[in-house]
Short mmCIF file of C-alpha atoms in Angstrom, two decimals:
data_model
loop_
_atom_site.label_atom_id
_atom_site.label_comp_id
_atom_site.label_asym_id
_atom_site.label_seq_id
_atom_site.Cartn_x
_atom_site.Cartn_y
_atom_site.Cartn_z
CA UNK A 1 -5.16 3.18 2.18
CA UNK A 2 -6.15 -0.46 2.38
CA UNK A 3 -9.43 0.22 3.31
CA UNK A 4 -10.28 3.72 1.06
CA UNK A 5 -12.89 3.85 -1.80
CA UNK A 6 -12.92 4.41 -5.64
CA UNK A 7 -15.41 6.90 -7.04
CA UNK A 8 -17.91 3.71 -7.34
CA UNK A 9 -17.52 1.52 -4.64
CA UNK A 10 -14.22 0.02 -6.42
CA UNK A 11 -10.77 0.09 -3.87
CA UNK A 12 -9.17 2.71 -4.24
CA UNK A 13 -5.59 1.20 -5.56
CA UNK A 14 -6.00 -2.02 -7.21
CA UNK A 15 -2.75 -4.44 -7.88
CA UNK A 16 -3.05 -7.18 -10.45
CA UNK A 17 0.12 -9.65 -11.13
CA UNK A 18 0.89 -10.38 -14.14
CA UNK A 19 -0.45 -8.36 -16.84
CA UNK A 20 -1.25 -11.29 -19.81
CA UNK A 21 -5.11 -11.45 -21.00
CA UNK A 22 -6.59 -11.88 -17.66
CA UNK A 23 -4.70 -10.06 -15.42
CA UNK A 24 -5.00 -6.65 -18.40
CA UNK A 25 -8.79 -7.21 -18.95
CA UNK A 26 -8.70 -7.14 -14.35
CA UNK A 27 -6.75 -3.39 -14.48
CA UNK A 28 -9.48 -2.69 -17.22
CA UNK A 29 -12.48 -3.57 -15.74
CA UNK A 30 -11.16 -1.44 -12.05
CA UNK A 31 -9.87 1.23 -13.58
CA UNK A 32 -13.03 2.24 -15.81
CA UNK A 33 -14.84 1.57 -12.38
CA UNK A 34 -12.18 4.35 -11.07
CA UNK A 35 -9.61 2.57 -9.37
CA UNK A 36 -5.78 3.56 -9.64
CA UNK A 37 -4.78 -0.03 -10.83
CA UNK A 38 -0.89 -0.77 -11.14
CA UNK A 39 0.21 -3.61 -12.81
CA UNK A 40 2.67 -5.87 -11.81
CA UNK A 41 5.39 -8.09 -14.38
CA UNK A 42 8.29 -10.08 -14.35
CA UNK A 43 10.39 -8.00 -16.54
CA UNK A 44 10.95 -4.71 -18.82
CA UNK A 45 8.72 -6.92 -21.67
CA UNK A 46 6.24 -7.92 -20.30
CA UNK A 47 5.37 -4.87 -18.30
CA UNK A 48 5.37 -3.05 -21.16
CA UNK A 49 3.74 -5.68 -23.54
CA UNK A 50 0.60 -5.25 -20.57
CA UNK A 51 0.53 -1.38 -21.07
CA UNK A 52 0.08 -1.40 -24.24
CA UNK A 53 -2.38 -4.38 -23.59
CA UNK A 54 -4.66 -2.62 -21.07
CA UNK A 55 -4.03 0.86 -23.02
CA UNK A 56 -5.62 -0.20 -26.34
CA UNK A 57 -8.87 -2.22 -23.88
CA UNK A 58 -9.50 1.13 -22.87
CA UNK A 59 -9.35 2.50 -26.17
CA UNK A 60 -11.64 0.25 -27.33
CA UNK A 61 -14.01 1.19 -24.37
CA UNK A 62 -13.69 4.91 -25.51
CA UNK A 63 -14.19 4.55 -28.90
CA UNK A 64 -17.44 2.45 -28.17
CA UNK A 65 -19.08 4.92 -25.78
CA UNK A 66 -18.85 1.82 -22.54
CA UNK A 67 -16.64 4.67 -20.70
CA UNK A 68 -16.91 7.40 -18.47
CA UNK A 69 -13.06 8.96 -19.66
CA UNK A 70 -11.09 10.23 -21.38
CA UNK A 71 -8.62 7.76 -22.59
CA UNK A 72 -5.67 10.59 -21.59
CA UNK A 73 -7.54 10.81 -17.63
CA UNK A 74 -7.77 5.84 -17.66
CA UNK A 75 -3.91 6.80 -18.72
CA UNK A 76 -2.76 8.79 -16.03
CA UNK A 77 -4.41 5.93 -13.74
CA UNK A 78 -2.27 3.15 -14.98
CA UNK A 79 1.06 2.29 -13.22
CA UNK A 80 3.14 -0.84 -15.40
CA UNK A 81 6.19 -2.00 -12.83
CA UNK A 82 8.58 -4.43 -12.54
CA UNK A 83 8.84 -4.53 -8.50
CA UNK A 84 6.41 -6.16 -6.29
CA UNK A 85 6.53 -2.92 -3.96
CA UNK A 86 4.49 -0.84 -6.21
CA UNK A 87 1.34 -3.30 -4.39
CA UNK A 88 1.90 -1.38 -0.24
CA UNK A 89 -0.62 0.85 -1.00
CA UNK A 90 -3.16 -1.42 -2.47
CA UNK A 91 -6.25 -2.07 -1.33
CA UNK A 92 -6.92 -5.03 -3.12
CA UNK A 93 -4.10 -6.68 -4.96
CA UNK A 94 -5.10 -9.49 -7.57
CA UNK A 95 -3.02 -12.42 -8.41
CA UNK A 96 -3.30 -13.31 -12.06
CA UNK A 97 -0.29 -15.54 -13.29
CA UNK A 98 -0.64 -18.99 -14.78
CA UNK A 99 -2.90 -21.98 -13.84
CA UNK A 100 -0.29 -23.13 -11.45
CA UNK A 101 -0.09 -24.94 -8.27
CA UNK A 102 3.84 -23.94 -7.62
CA UNK A 103 3.86 -20.77 -9.44
CA UNK A 104 0.43 -19.03 -7.37
CA UNK A 105 1.98 -20.39 -4.11
CA UNK A 106 5.42 -18.44 -4.84
CA UNK A 107 3.57 -15.38 -6.33
CA UNK A 108 1.34 -15.06 -3.40
CA UNK A 109 3.51 -15.21 -0.76
CA UNK A 110 5.27 -13.49 -2.50
CA UNK A 111 2.79 -10.39 -2.33
CA UNK A 112 1.57 -10.54 0.91
CA UNK A 113 4.94 -9.77 2.15
CA UNK A 114 4.78 -6.61 0.59
CA UNK A 115 1.28 -5.25 1.20
CA UNK A 116 -0.89 -3.44 3.76
CA UNK A 117 -2.00 -6.58 7.30
CA UNK A 118 -5.62 -4.93 5.66
CA UNK A 119 -5.37 -5.01 2.14
CA UNK A 120 -7.67 -7.98 0.45
CA UNK A 121 -4.65 -10.92 -1.71
CA UNK A 122 -7.31 -12.66 -4.53
CA UNK A 123 -6.37 -15.42 -7.17
CA UNK A 124 -8.10 -15.46 -10.11
CA UNK A 125 -7.35 -19.51 -10.21
CA UNK A 126 -10.22 -21.81 -12.24
CA UNK A 127 -9.85 -24.21 -10.51
CA UNK A 128 -7.28 -24.33 -7.80
CA UNK A 129 -8.17 -24.66 -3.76
CA UNK A 130 -8.28 -21.84 -2.12
CA UNK A 131 -7.41 -23.75 1.11
CA UNK A 132 -4.64 -25.21 -0.59
CA UNK A 133 -2.84 -21.40 -1.18
CA UNK A 134 -4.01 -20.40 1.83
CA UNK A 135 -2.43 -22.16 4.12
CA UNK A 136 1.00 -21.26 2.93
CA UNK A 137 -0.12 -17.59 4.05
CA UNK A 138 -0.20 -15.77 6.78
CA UNK A 139 -2.86 -14.36 7.18
CA UNK A 140 -5.30 -16.95 4.88
CA UNK A 141 -8.49 -14.72 6.50
CA UNK A 142 -8.00 -11.75 3.89
CA UNK A 143 -7.46 -14.33 0.88
CA UNK A 144 -9.55 -16.35 -0.70
CA UNK A 145 -10.82 -16.17 -4.61
CA UNK A 146 -12.11 -13.96 -7.33
CA UNK A 147 -12.46 -15.59 -10.46
CA UNK A 148 -12.80 -13.49 -13.98
CA UNK A 149 -13.58 -14.58 -17.30
CA UNK A 150 -12.48 -14.52 -20.41
CA UNK A 151 -12.75 -12.03 -22.31
CA UNK A 152 -13.20 -10.46 -18.69
CA UNK A 153 -14.31 -6.50 -19.94
CA UNK A 154 -17.09 -8.34 -21.44
CA UNK A 155 -18.04 -11.18 -18.99
CA UNK A 156 -20.86 -10.39 -16.58
CA UNK A 157 -19.52 -13.17 -14.56
CA UNK A 158 -17.20 -12.90 -11.87
CA UNK A 159 -17.27 -16.40 -8.94
CA UNK A 160 -15.27 -15.18 -5.47
CA UNK A 161 -14.44 -18.09 -4.01
CA UNK A 162 -14.17 -18.05 -0.08
CA UNK A 163 -11.76 -20.30 2.06
CA UNK A 164 -12.27 -22.18 5.29
CA UNK A 165 -10.99 -19.13 6.98
CA UNK A 166 -11.71 -16.10 4.68
CA UNK A 167 -13.39 -13.54 7.02
CA UNK A 168 -16.95 -13.08 6.34
CA UNK A 169 -16.60 -8.83 5.92
CA UNK A 170 -13.70 -10.26 3.05
CA UNK A 171 -16.79 -11.43 0.93
CA UNK A 172 -19.08 -9.34 1.74
CA UNK A 173 -17.05 -6.57 0.23
CA UNK A 174 -15.65 -8.61 -2.44
CA UNK A 175 -19.53 -9.00 -3.51
CA UNK A 176 -19.13 -4.35 -3.40
CA UNK A 177 -16.26 -4.53 -5.68
CA UNK A 178 -17.34 -7.13 -8.62
CA UNK A 179 -20.77 -4.95 -8.39
CA UNK A 180 -18.76 -1.75 -8.88
CA UNK A 181 -16.83 -3.40 -11.97
CA UNK A 182 -20.89 -3.50 -13.55
CA UNK A 183 -20.46 -7.60 -12.74
CA UNK A 184 -22.17 -9.94 -11.11
CA UNK A 185 -21.37 -11.99 -7.94
CA UNK A 186 -21.43 -15.64 -6.93
CA UNK A 187 -20.31 -17.18 -4.41
CA UNK A 188 -19.06 -20.77 -3.58
CA UNK A 189 -16.92 -22.13 -0.89
CA UNK A 190 -13.83 -24.17 -1.77
CA UNK A 191 -14.22 -27.14 -3.88
CA UNK A 192 -12.61 -28.80 -6.65
CA UNK A 193 -13.09 -26.82 -9.53
CA UNK A 194 -15.25 -24.28 -8.01
CA UNK A 195 -18.71 -23.99 -9.59
CA UNK A 196 -17.86 -22.54 -13.16
CA UNK A 197 -14.63 -25.14 -14.45
CA UNK A 198 -16.69 -27.72 -12.72
CA UNK A 199 -19.23 -27.80 -15.11
CA UNK A 200 -17.30 -26.00 -17.71
CA UNK A 201 -15.29 -27.94 -17.76
CA UNK A 202 -16.67 -31.70 -17.45
CA UNK A 203 -19.09 -30.25 -20.71
CA UNK A 204 -15.88 -29.33 -23.03
CA UNK A 205 -14.44 -33.02 -21.79
CA UNK A 206 -17.61 -35.08 -22.46
CA UNK A 207 -18.38 -33.30 -25.65
CA UNK A 208 -14.33 -34.03 -26.83
CA UNK A 209 -14.92 -37.66 -26.27
CA UNK A 210 -17.60 -37.34 -28.54
CA UNK A 211 -16.01 -36.27 -31.23
CA UNK A 212 -12.84 -38.51 -30.59
CA UNK A 213 -15.30 -41.04 -30.91
CA UNK A 214 -17.16 -39.74 -34.40
CA UNK A 215 -20.44 -38.58 -32.66
CA UNK A 216 -20.86 -35.63 -34.60
CA UNK A 217 -19.00 -33.36 -36.12
CA UNK A 218 -17.13 -30.50 -34.38
CA UNK A 219 -19.55 -27.85 -35.67
CA UNK A 220 -22.79 -30.15 -35.11
CA UNK A 221 -22.13 -30.86 -31.42
CA UNK A 222 -21.42 -27.10 -30.72
CA UNK A 223 -24.47 -26.84 -32.62
CA UNK A 224 -26.62 -29.15 -30.69
CA UNK A 225 -25.89 -26.21 -27.20
CA UNK A 226 -25.64 -23.18 -28.97
CA UNK A 227 -29.14 -23.83 -31.14
CA UNK A 228 -30.42 -26.69 -28.32
CA UNK A 229 -30.29 -25.34 -24.97
CA UNK A 230 -29.17 -21.72 -26.02
CA UNK A 231 -25.53 -21.89 -24.80
CA UNK A 232 -23.87 -18.77 -26.12
CA UNK A 233 -20.77 -20.56 -27.47
CA UNK A 234 -20.86 -24.18 -27.83
CA UNK A 235 -18.29 -26.62 -25.15
CA UNK A 236 -15.78 -27.33 -28.07
CA UNK A 237 -15.22 -23.36 -29.77
CA UNK A 238 -15.51 -22.47 -25.95
CA UNK A 239 -12.45 -24.99 -25.56
CA UNK A 240 -10.41 -23.41 -28.14
CA UNK A 241 -11.16 -19.75 -27.09
CA UNK A 242 -9.64 -20.66 -23.95
CA UNK A 243 -6.88 -22.71 -24.59
CA UNK A 244 -6.90 -26.30 -25.10
CA UNK A 245 -3.73 -26.27 -22.77
CA UNK A 246 -5.24 -24.62 -20.04
CA UNK A 247 -8.28 -26.73 -19.86
CA UNK A 248 -5.75 -29.84 -20.01
CA UNK A 249 -4.24 -28.66 -16.68
CA UNK A 250 -7.66 -28.02 -14.64
CA UNK A 251 -9.18 -31.19 -16.32
CA UNK A 252 -6.27 -33.05 -14.90
CA UNK A 253 -6.33 -31.17 -11.74
CA UNK A 254 -9.58 -31.94 -10.94
CA UNK A 255 -9.24 -35.66 -12.15
CA UNK A 256 -6.59 -35.75 -10.09
CA UNK A 257 -9.20 -34.64 -6.77
CA UNK A 258 -12.24 -35.83 -8.34
CA UNK A 259 -11.69 -38.93 -10.27
CA UNK A 260 -11.92 -40.16 -13.00
CA UNK A 261 -14.69 -38.55 -15.11
CA UNK A 262 -12.43 -36.19 -15.40
CA UNK A 263 -9.83 -38.01 -16.74
CA UNK A 264 -8.20 -35.93 -20.42
CA UNK A 265 -9.90 -38.07 -23.96
CA UNK A 266 -6.37 -39.36 -25.57
CA UNK A 267 -7.45 -36.64 -28.68
CA UNK A 268 -7.57 -33.78 -26.56
CA UNK A 269 -3.71 -34.55 -25.01
CA UNK A 270 -2.34 -35.26 -28.32
CA UNK A 271 -3.88 -32.36 -29.86
CA UNK A 272 -2.14 -29.92 -26.72
CA UNK A 273 1.18 -32.36 -27.48
CA UNK A 274 0.93 -30.91 -31.34
CA UNK A 275 0.70 -27.54 -30.09
CA UNK A 276 -2.66 -26.90 -31.58
CA UNK A 277 -3.30 -25.39 -28.61
CA UNK A 278 -7.04 -22.84 -29.77
CA UNK A 279 -7.07 -19.29 -31.92
CA UNK A 280 -3.48 -19.00 -29.90
CA UNK A 281 -2.46 -20.73 -31.95
CA UNK A 282 -4.45 -20.10 -35.08
CA UNK A 283 -5.81 -24.29 -34.75
CA UNK A 284 -7.25 -26.54 -31.99
CA UNK A 285 -10.64 -27.68 -32.90
CA UNK A 286 -11.68 -25.44 -35.31
CA UNK A 287 -9.06 -23.19 -38.10
CA UNK A 288 -8.81 -19.96 -36.33
CA UNK A 289 -7.27 -16.82 -37.76
CA UNK A 290 -4.19 -15.98 -34.76
CA UNK A 291 -5.10 -12.53 -32.73
#
């Protein structure tokens, strides 16, 4: 049933479209909150990889003592699939595909066609307009943004993005779901970059410009923010963690909507073109041991 709740206030059945790092983290969070979770991927290999990713993450939480049940209990409530029809029983489906407008529109319209009329549909987009995505949906009132942060299991924030047509009751429910998974919700209206990406990318782009201009080293620029302003991680290291390609895509979108202050620096474009994308490739502003 679309309105039923899990044991701790989360929806009883949650679907996640896309089982990459973010999708797996979202699945992990709802599993630990008591939901049954289904992750749908594009093919069998991707589904198997997503399953391993989620179950390894859950097992790590069990080993740390931060989970209430054993790994077998969580595994019994978790499934992966390549069939969108398996979302039919879900009260909430979160889209977590890559940050590409056309890809997200295609994914959301396909999911909406198979879920119950009263079910909630959310996008994990970090910057794309919720109203732009909602414009092609049949039930925009049941759609909103739920922007999770990487890594999801360790993060404490979820940004709820309210579109112009989003039902007020859905925003209330989304707040409750976020609290149920042990995180803090903030609610923002739809605007380019919302609150978190707009501020975070602005700081990251300026840090890249400073590095490009030779103002200071990457380590010293980051130390200015971690030691001087008590940020948990510096803007250049954070860009490495997020991925330079991901941040470049967000910056290009913000530049197209908010103006030239978000124009990506030449250094950023060059590093992406060279394949130096940060932690996931082993080289960005820092050198990393690849995961």
